[in-house]
PDB file of C-alpha atoms in Angstrom:
ATOM      1  CA  MET A 653     -83.408  30.702 -32.003  1.00  0.00           C
ATOM      2  CA  ASN A 654     -80.080  30.195 -30.163  1.00  0.00           C
ATOM      3  CA  ARG A 655     -78.167  31.232 -33.241  1.00  0.00           C
ATOM      4  CA  THR A 656     -80.228  34.391 -33.451  1.00  0.00           C
ATOM      5  CA  ARG A 657     -79.424  35.187 -29.809  1.00  0.00           C
ATOM      6  CA  HIS A 658     -75.712  34.521 -30.346  1.00  0.00           C
ATOM      7  CA  ASP A 659     -75.557  36.721 -33.343  1.00  0.00           C
ATOM      8  CA  SER A 660     -77.395  39.353 -31.440  1.00  0.00           C
ATOM      9  CA  SER A 661     -74.790  39.277 -28.616  1.00  0.00           C
ATOM     10  CA  LEU A 662     -71.955  39.627 -31.100  1.00  0.00           C
ATOM     11  CA  SER A 663     -73.739  42.424 -32.795  1.00  0.00           C
ATOM     12  CA  ASP A 664     -74.202  44.139 -29.436  1.00  0.00           C
ATOM     13  CA  GLN A 665     -70.371  44.309 -28.919  1.00  0.00           C
ATOM     14  CA  PRO A 666     -68.705  47.063 -30.858  1.00  0.00           C
ATOM     15  CA  PRO A 667     -66.283  45.729 -33.524  1.00  0.00           C
ATOM     16  CA  SER A 668     -63.380  47.797 -32.285  1.00  0.00           C
ATOM     17  CA  GLU A 669     -63.629  46.462 -28.700  1.00  0.00           C
ATOM     18  CA  TYR A 670     -63.818  42.873 -29.949  1.00  0.00           C
ATOM     19  CA  TYR A 671     -60.633  43.124 -31.964  1.00  0.00           C
ATOM     20  CA  ILE A 672     -58.820  44.979 -29.175  1.00  0.00           C
ATOM     21  CA  SER A 673     -59.691  42.254 -26.642  1.00  0.00           C
ATOM     22  CA  ARG A 674     -58.542  39.522 -29.000  1.00  0.00           C
ATOM     23  CA  LYS A 675     -55.305  41.341 -29.766  1.00  0.00           C
ATOM     24  CA  TYR A 676     -54.651  41.812 -26.025  1.00  0.00           C
ATOM     25  CA  ARG A 677     -55.065  38.113 -25.362  1.00  0.00           C
ATOM     26  CA  GLN A 678     -52.616  37.279 -28.136  1.00  0.00           C
ATOM     27  CA  ARG A 679     -50.041  39.708 -26.753  1.00  0.00           C
ATOM     28  CA  SER A 680     -50.508  38.329 -23.230  1.00  0.00           C
ATOM     29  CA  SER A 681     -49.916  34.779 -24.473  1.00  0.00           C
ATOM     30  CA  LYS A 682     -46.778  35.838 -26.332  1.00  0.00           C
ATOM     31  CA  ARG A 683     -45.562  37.712 -23.266  1.00  0.00           C
ATOM     32  CA  LYS A 684     -45.974  34.606 -21.096  1.00  0.00           C
ATOM     33  CA  THR A 685     -44.121  32.526 -23.654  1.00  0.00           C
ATOM     34  CA  ILE A 686     -41.271  35.015 -23.689  1.00  0.00           C
ATOM     35  CA  VAL A 687     -41.140  34.999 -19.887  1.00  0.00           C
ATOM     36  CA  TYR A 688     -41.009  31.198 -19.764  1.00  0.00           C
ATOM     37  CA  LEU A 689     -38.306  31.070 -22.410  1.00  0.00           C
ATOM     38  CA  SER A 690     -36.321  33.715 -20.557  1.00  0.00           C
ATOM     39  CA  LEU A 691     -36.556  31.768 -17.310  1.00  0.00           C
ATOM     40  CA  ALA A 692     -35.484  28.552 -19.024  1.00  0.00           C
ATOM     41  CA  LEU A 693     -32.590  30.334 -20.708  1.00  0.00           C
ATOM     42  CA  GLY A 694     -31.552  31.906 -17.407  1.00  0.00           C
ATOM     43  CA  LEU A 695     -31.645  28.534 -15.665  1.00  0.00           C
ATOM     44  CA  GLU A 696     -29.518  26.934 -18.360  1.00  0.00           C
ATOM     45  CA  THR A 697     -27.091  29.839 -18.091  1.00  0.00           C
ATOM     46  CA  LEU A 698     -26.786  29.351 -14.326  1.00  0.00           C
ATOM     47  CA  VAL A 699     -26.217  25.615 -14.726  1.00  0.00           C
ATOM     48  CA  LEU A 700     -23.558  26.258 -17.351  1.00  0.00           C
ATOM     49  CA  LEU A 701     -21.937  28.900 -15.138  1.00  0.00           C
ATOM     50  CA  PHE A 702     -21.786  26.545 -12.154  1.00  0.00           C
ATOM     51  CA  ALA A 703     -20.326  23.819 -14.365  1.00  0.00           C
ATOM     52  CA  ILE A 704     -17.630  26.191 -15.620  1.00  0.00           C
ATOM     53  CA  ILE A 705     -16.801  27.288 -12.053  1.00  0.00           C
ATOM     54  CA  ALA A 706     -16.616  23.679 -10.842  1.00  0.00           C
ATOM     55  CA  LEU A 707     -14.430  22.687 -13.788  1.00  0.00           C
ATOM     56  CA  ALA A 708     -12.092  25.619 -13.169  1.00  0.00           C
ATOM     57  CA  ALA A 709     -11.862  24.796  -9.458  1.00  0.00           C
ATOM     58  CA  ASN A 710     -11.126  21.153 -10.244  1.00  0.00           C
ATOM     59  CA  GLN A 711      -8.453  22.155 -12.719  1.00  0.00           C
ATOM     60  CA  ASN A 712      -6.875  24.500 -10.184  1.00  0.00           C
ATOM     61  CA  LYS A 713      -6.924  21.734  -7.595  1.00  0.00           C
ATOM     62  CA  GLN A 714      -5.250  19.325  -9.990  1.00  0.00           C
ATOM     63  CA  GLU A 715      -2.584  21.897 -10.759  1.00  0.00           C
ATOM     64  CA  GLU A 716      -1.996  22.436  -7.025  1.00  0.00           C
ATOM     65  CA  LEU A 717      -1.715  18.683  -6.467  1.00  0.00           C
ATOM     66  CA  GLN A 718       0.719  18.344  -9.349  1.00  0.00           C
ATOM     67  CA  GLN A 719       2.804  21.199  -7.989  1.00  0.00           C
ATOM     68  CA  ALA A 720       2.812  19.700  -4.484  1.00  0.00           C
ATOM     69  CA  ASN A 721       3.778  16.313  -5.908  1.00  0.00           C
ATOM     70  CA  ALA A 722       6.631  17.874  -7.875  1.00  0.00           C
ATOM     71  CA  GLU A 723       7.896  19.696  -4.776  1.00  0.00           C
ATOM     72  CA  LEU A 724       7.705  16.514  -2.689  1.00  0.00           C
ATOM     73  CA  THR A 725       9.558  14.547  -5.360  1.00  0.00           C
ATOM     74  CA  ALA A 726      12.274  17.202  -5.465  1.00  0.00           C
ATOM     75  CA  GLN A 727      12.610  17.140  -1.666  1.00  0.00           C
ATOM     76  CA  LEU A 728      12.863  13.348  -1.642  1.00  0.00           C
ATOM     77  CA  ALA A 729      15.510  13.483  -4.353  1.00  0.00           C
ATOM     78  CA  GLN A 730      17.519  15.911  -2.231  1.00  0.00           C
ATOM     79  CA  THR A 731      17.237  13.848   0.955  1.00  0.00           C
ATOM     80  CA  GLN A 732      17.818  10.442  -0.680  1.00  0.00           C
ATOM     81  CA  PRO A 733      21.647  10.716  -0.740  1.00  0.00           C
ATOM     82  CA  ALA A 734      21.681  11.712   2.931  1.00  0.00           C
ATOM     83  CA  LEU A 735      19.443   8.759   3.822  1.00  0.00           C
ATOM     84  CA  GLU A 736      21.648   6.363   1.883  1.00  0.00           C
ATOM     85  CA  ASN A 737      24.706   7.760   3.648  1.00  0.00           C
ATOM     86  CA  LEU A 738      23.101   7.317   7.072  1.00  0.00           C
ATOM     87  CA  LYS A 739      22.074   3.793   6.158  1.00  0.00           C
ATOM     88  CA  SER A 740      25.619   2.942   5.100  1.00  0.00           C
ATOM     89  CA  GLU A 741      27.017   4.374   8.336  1.00  0.00           C
ATOM     90  CA  LEU A 742      24.492   2.391  10.375  1.00  0.00           C
ATOM     91  CA  ASN A 743      25.378  -0.814   8.532  1.00  0.00           C
ATOM     92  CA  ALA A 744      29.058  -0.161   9.164  1.00  0.00           C
ATOM     93  CA  LEU A 745      28.427   0.351  12.884  1.00  0.00           C
ATOM     94  CA  ILE A 746      26.371  -2.833  13.089  1.00  0.00           C
ATOM     95  CA  GLN A 747      29.000  -4.840  11.232  1.00  0.00           C
ATOM     96  CA  ALA A 748      31.677  -3.468  13.546  1.00  0.00           C
ATOM     97  CA  LYS A 749      29.606  -4.454  16.562  1.00  0.00           C
ATOM     98  CA  LEU A 750      28.546  -7.855  15.200  1.00  0.00           C
ATOM     99  CA  PRO A 751      30.883  -8.741  12.321  1.00  0.00           C
ATOM    100  CA  ASN A 752      29.229 -12.080  11.572  1.00  0.00           C
ATOM    101  CA  LEU A 753      25.819 -10.626  10.737  1.00  0.00           C
ATOM    102  CA  ILE A 754      24.393 -11.504   7.329  1.00  0.00           C
ATOM    103  CA  LYS A 755      21.808  -9.468   5.426  1.00  0.00           C
ATOM    104  CA  LEU A 756      18.424 -11.206   5.615  1.00  0.00           C
ATOM    105  CA  GLU A 757      16.810 -11.595   2.197  1.00  0.00           C
ATOM    106  CA  LEU A 758      13.425 -13.261   1.842  1.00  0.00           C
ATOM    107  CA  ASP A 759      12.675 -16.115  -0.569  1.00  0.00           C
ATOM    108  CA  LYS A 760      16.329 -16.513  -1.463  1.00  0.00           C
ATOM    109  CA  VAL A 761      18.725 -19.373  -0.813  1.00  0.00           C
ATOM    110  CA  ILE A 762      21.589 -17.814   1.158  1.00  0.00           C
ATOM    111  CA  PRO A 763      24.772 -19.921   1.079  1.00  0.00           C
ATOM    112  CA  ILE A 764      26.584 -20.532   4.370  1.00  0.00           C
ATOM    113  CA  GLU A 765      28.962 -23.427   3.622  1.00  0.00           C
ATOM    114  CA  LYS A 766      30.397 -23.654   7.104  1.00  0.00           C
ATOM    115  CA  ASN A 767      30.663 -26.538   9.584  1.00  0.00           C
ATOM    116  CA  GLY A 768      28.006 -28.633   7.921  1.00  0.00           C
ATOM    117  CA  VAL A 769      25.529 -25.796   7.330  1.00  0.00           C
ATOM    118  CA  LYS A 770      25.003 -25.580   3.569  1.00  0.00           C
ATOM    119  CA  ASN A 771      22.416 -22.798   3.163  1.00  0.00           C
ATOM    120  CA  VAL A 772      19.362 -21.142   4.657  1.00  0.00           C
ATOM    121  CA  ASN A 773      16.161 -19.717   3.218  1.00  0.00           C
ATOM    122  CA  PHE A 774      13.714 -17.343   4.919  1.00  0.00           C
ATOM    123  CA  THR A 775      10.040 -16.859   4.019  1.00  0.00           C
ATOM    124  CA  VAL A 776       7.144 -14.849   5.420  1.00  0.00           C
ATOM    125  CA  THR A 777       3.644 -16.225   5.903  1.00  0.00           C
ATOM    126  CA  GLY A 778       0.505 -14.857   7.530  1.00  0.00           C
ATOM    127  CA  THR A 779      -0.945 -11.418   6.858  1.00  0.00           C
ATOM    128  CA  SER A 780       0.418  -7.885   6.564  1.00  0.00           C
ATOM    129  CA  ILE A 781      -0.812  -7.230  10.113  1.00  0.00           C
ATOM    130  CA  LYS A 782       0.495 -10.441  11.666  1.00  0.00           C
ATOM    131  CA  LYS A 783       3.558 -11.810   9.896  1.00  0.00           C
ATOM    132  CA  GLN A 784       5.287 -15.081  10.663  1.00  0.00           C
ATOM    133  CA  TYR A 785       8.870 -15.704   9.620  1.00  0.00           C
ATOM    134  CA  GLU A 786       9.935 -19.236   8.803  1.00  0.00           C
ATOM    135  CA  TYR A 787      13.302 -20.734   7.973  1.00  0.00           C
ATOM    136  CA  LYS A 788      14.574 -23.718   6.019  1.00  0.00           C
ATOM    137  CA  LEU A 789      18.081 -24.718   7.062  1.00  0.00           C
ATOM    138  CA  THR A 790      19.996 -27.320   5.052  1.00  0.00           C
ATOM    139  CA  PHE A 791      22.901 -29.380   6.388  1.00  0.00           C
ATOM    140  CA  GLU A 792      25.351 -31.353   4.304  1.00  0.00           C
ATOM    141  CA  ASN A 793      27.908 -33.691   5.814  1.00  0.00           C
ATOM    142  CA  ARG A 794      31.039 -33.617   3.678  1.00  0.00           C
ATOM    143  CA  GLY A 795      33.242 -35.027   6.423  1.00  0.00           C
ATOM    144  CA  LEU A 796      34.216 -38.550   7.300  1.00  0.00           C
ATOM    145  CA  THR A 797      32.282 -38.843  10.563  1.00  0.00           C
ATOM    146  CA  PRO A 798      28.625 -38.209  11.462  1.00  0.00           C
ATOM    147  CA  ILE A 799      27.621 -34.729  12.622  1.00  0.00           C
ATOM    148  CA  PHE A 800      24.842 -33.605  14.918  1.00  0.00           C
ATOM    149  CA  PRO A 801      23.017 -30.468  13.700  1.00  0.00           C
ATOM    150  CA  MET A 802      22.818 -28.083  16.643  1.00  0.00           C
ATOM    151  CA  VAL A 803      22.636 -24.372  15.806  1.00  0.00           C
ATOM    152  CA  ASP A 804      20.803 -21.186  16.710  1.00  0.00           C
ATOM    153  CA  ILE A 805      19.367 -18.883  14.049  1.00  0.00           C
ATOM    154  CA  VAL A 806      19.325 -15.406  15.580  1.00  0.00           C
ATOM    155  CA  LEU A 807      17.558 -12.453  13.934  1.00  0.00           C
ATOM    156  CA  PHE A 808      18.403  -8.764  14.427  1.00  0.00           C
ATOM    157  CA  ASN A 809      16.647  -5.546  13.459  1.00  0.00           C
ATOM    158  CA  ARG A 810      18.262  -2.667  11.567  1.00  0.00           C
ATOM    159  CA  SER A 811      19.759  -1.304  14.782  1.00  0.00           C
ATOM    160  CA  GLY A 812      21.546  -4.560  15.547  1.00  0.00           C
ATOM    161  CA  ILE A 813      19.199  -5.537  18.366  1.00  0.00           C
ATOM    162  CA  GLN A 814      18.219  -9.185  18.672  1.00  0.00           C
ATOM    163  CA  VAL A 815      14.519  -9.629  17.934  1.00  0.00           C
ATOM    164  CA  GLY A 816      14.065 -13.358  17.294  1.00  0.00           C
ATOM    165  CA  ILE A 817      15.647 -16.791  17.576  1.00  0.00           C
ATOM    166  CA  ALA A 818      15.109 -20.345  16.360  1.00  0.00           C
ATOM    167  CA  GLN A 819      16.927 -23.359  17.784  1.00  0.00           C
ATOM    168  CA  VAL A 820      17.686 -26.245  15.454  1.00  0.00           C
ATOM    169  CA  GLY A 821      18.493 -29.681  16.834  1.00  0.00           C
ATOM    170  CA  ILE A 822      18.396 -28.540  20.446  1.00  0.00           C
ATOM    171  CA  ASN A 823      15.660 -27.636  22.913  1.00  0.00           C
ATOM    172  CA  GLU A 824      15.420 -24.852  25.492  1.00  0.00           C
ATOM    173  CA  ARG A 825      17.099 -27.031  28.128  1.00  0.00           C
ATOM    174  CA  GLY A 826      20.143 -27.507  25.901  1.00  0.00           C
ATOM    175  CA  GLU A 827      19.312 -31.110  25.089  1.00  0.00           C
ATOM    176  CA  ARG A 828      20.045 -32.504  21.640  1.00  0.00           C
ATOM    177  CA  THR A 829      16.890 -33.352  19.685  1.00  0.00           C
ATOM    178  CA  SER A 830      18.248 -34.298  16.249  1.00  0.00           C
ATOM    179  CA  LEU A 831      19.711 -37.476  14.861  1.00  0.00           C
ATOM    180  CA  ALA A 832      23.199 -37.662  13.426  1.00  0.00           C
ATOM    181  CA  ILE A 833      23.777 -36.792   9.781  1.00  0.00           C
ATOM    182  CA  ASP A 834      25.913 -39.453   8.167  1.00  0.00           C
ATOM    183  CA  LYS A 835      28.760 -38.945   5.756  1.00  0.00           C
ATOM    184  CA  GLY A 836      27.524 -37.632   2.382  1.00  0.00           C
ATOM    185  CA  GLU A 837      23.988 -37.060   3.705  1.00  0.00           C
ATOM    186  CA  THR A 838      21.979 -33.867   3.174  1.00  0.00           C
ATOM    187  CA  ARG A 839      19.130 -32.934   5.498  1.00  0.00           C
ATOM    188  CA  SER A 840      16.857 -29.892   5.868  1.00  0.00           C
ATOM    189  CA  TYR A 841      15.038 -28.472   8.875  1.00  0.00           C
ATOM    190  CA  SER A 842      12.234 -25.918   8.786  1.00  0.00           C
ATOM    191  CA  ALA A 843      10.068 -24.212  11.395  1.00  0.00           C
ATOM    192  CA  ALA A 844       8.732 -20.847  12.534  1.00  0.00           C
ATOM    193  CA  ILE A 845      10.959 -18.320  14.281  1.00  0.00           C
ATOM    194  CA  HIS A 846      10.065 -17.040  17.737  1.00  0.00           C
ATOM    195  CA  PHE A 847      10.100 -13.243  18.104  1.00  0.00           C
ATOM    196  CA  ASN A 848      10.396 -11.127  21.220  1.00  0.00           C
ATOM    197  CA  GLN A 849       7.741  -8.801  19.772  1.00  0.00           C
ATOM    198  CA  GLU A 850       5.246  -9.669  17.050  1.00  0.00           C
ATOM    199  CA  ASP A 851       5.786  -6.454  15.078  1.00  0.00           C
ATOM    200  CA  SER A 852       9.573  -6.871  14.836  1.00  0.00           C
ATOM    201  CA  GLU A 853      11.150  -6.425  11.404  1.00  0.00           C
ATOM    202  CA  PRO A 854      14.398  -8.416  11.081  1.00  0.00           C
ATOM    203  CA  GLU A 855      17.075  -7.242   8.652  1.00  0.00           C
ATOM    204  CA  TYR A 856      20.075  -9.359   9.669  1.00  0.00           C
ATOM    205  CA  PHE A 857      20.666 -12.875  10.911  1.00  0.00           C
ATOM    206  CA  LEU A 858      23.394 -14.935  12.483  1.00  0.00           C
ATOM    207  CA  ILE A 859      23.856 -18.708  12.624  1.00  0.00           C
ATOM    208  CA  ARG A 860      25.824 -19.847  15.639  1.00  0.00           C
ATOM    209  CA  ALA A 861      26.525 -22.970  17.637  1.00  0.00           C
ATOM    210  CA  PRO A 862      24.524 -22.939  20.886  1.00  0.00           C
ATOM    211  CA  LEU A 863      27.438 -24.155  23.027  1.00  0.00           C
ATOM    212  CA  ASN A 864      30.368 -21.906  22.146  1.00  0.00           C
ATOM    213  CA  GLY A 865      28.640 -19.214  20.091  1.00  0.00           C
ATOM    214  CA  HIS A 866      30.737 -19.898  16.994  1.00  0.00           C
ATOM    215  CA  LEU A 867      29.755 -21.827  13.918  1.00  0.00           C
TER     216      LEU A 867
END
C-alpha cells in the first residue's frame, strides 16, 4: 500500500520538473566544491606570497648586514695604523717618564736577573667581573753572603699611573718579614696584589727595593 502511494507521488510530479530539480542540485554541489577549492587555493597563494616576501626581506637584511660589516672592517683597517702609531707614542712617553717599566705579560716567566731577583710570573684568578692578580717572585742567591728578599712589585696602567702594589719580605711599617736566603739557595714568594681600584687593568710593572727605590 505504501509502495502504491510512493509511486503515485512520483507519478504526480511531472518528469521534466524532476530532472530539472536533480540537475540543479548537482550543479549547486559542484559550485560549492569549486568555491571551496578556490578558497583553499587562494589561501595557499597568500601563504606562499607571505613566505616569499619574508624570504626577500630576510635576504635584503642579510645583504645590508654584510655591507655594514664590510664597511666597518674597511674603517677599522684604515684606523688600525693610526691606533698603532698612537700606542707606540704612548709607550715611548711612558718609557721616558719611567724607564724601568717592564711590559706585564700574564702566565709567562719574565726574567729579571738583578740583585737576587731571578724572575717573576703574573696570573689572573677570579671572574671576568672581579679579577685578582697574583704574582710569583723567585729569588736566587748567587753571591757569597746571605741576602734578605725585600722588594716592591708596583703595577701601572697604560697611561703610566700606578694602580697596584705588592710588598715582598717587608710589611707596611717597613719591617723585614722574610728570612735570609743562603748562598746557592733559590726561594719563591707568591701572593695577591693590592689594587687602588678593583677595575684597574695593569699593563706595566716595576720591581724596586723599598728603601732606596732601586733594585
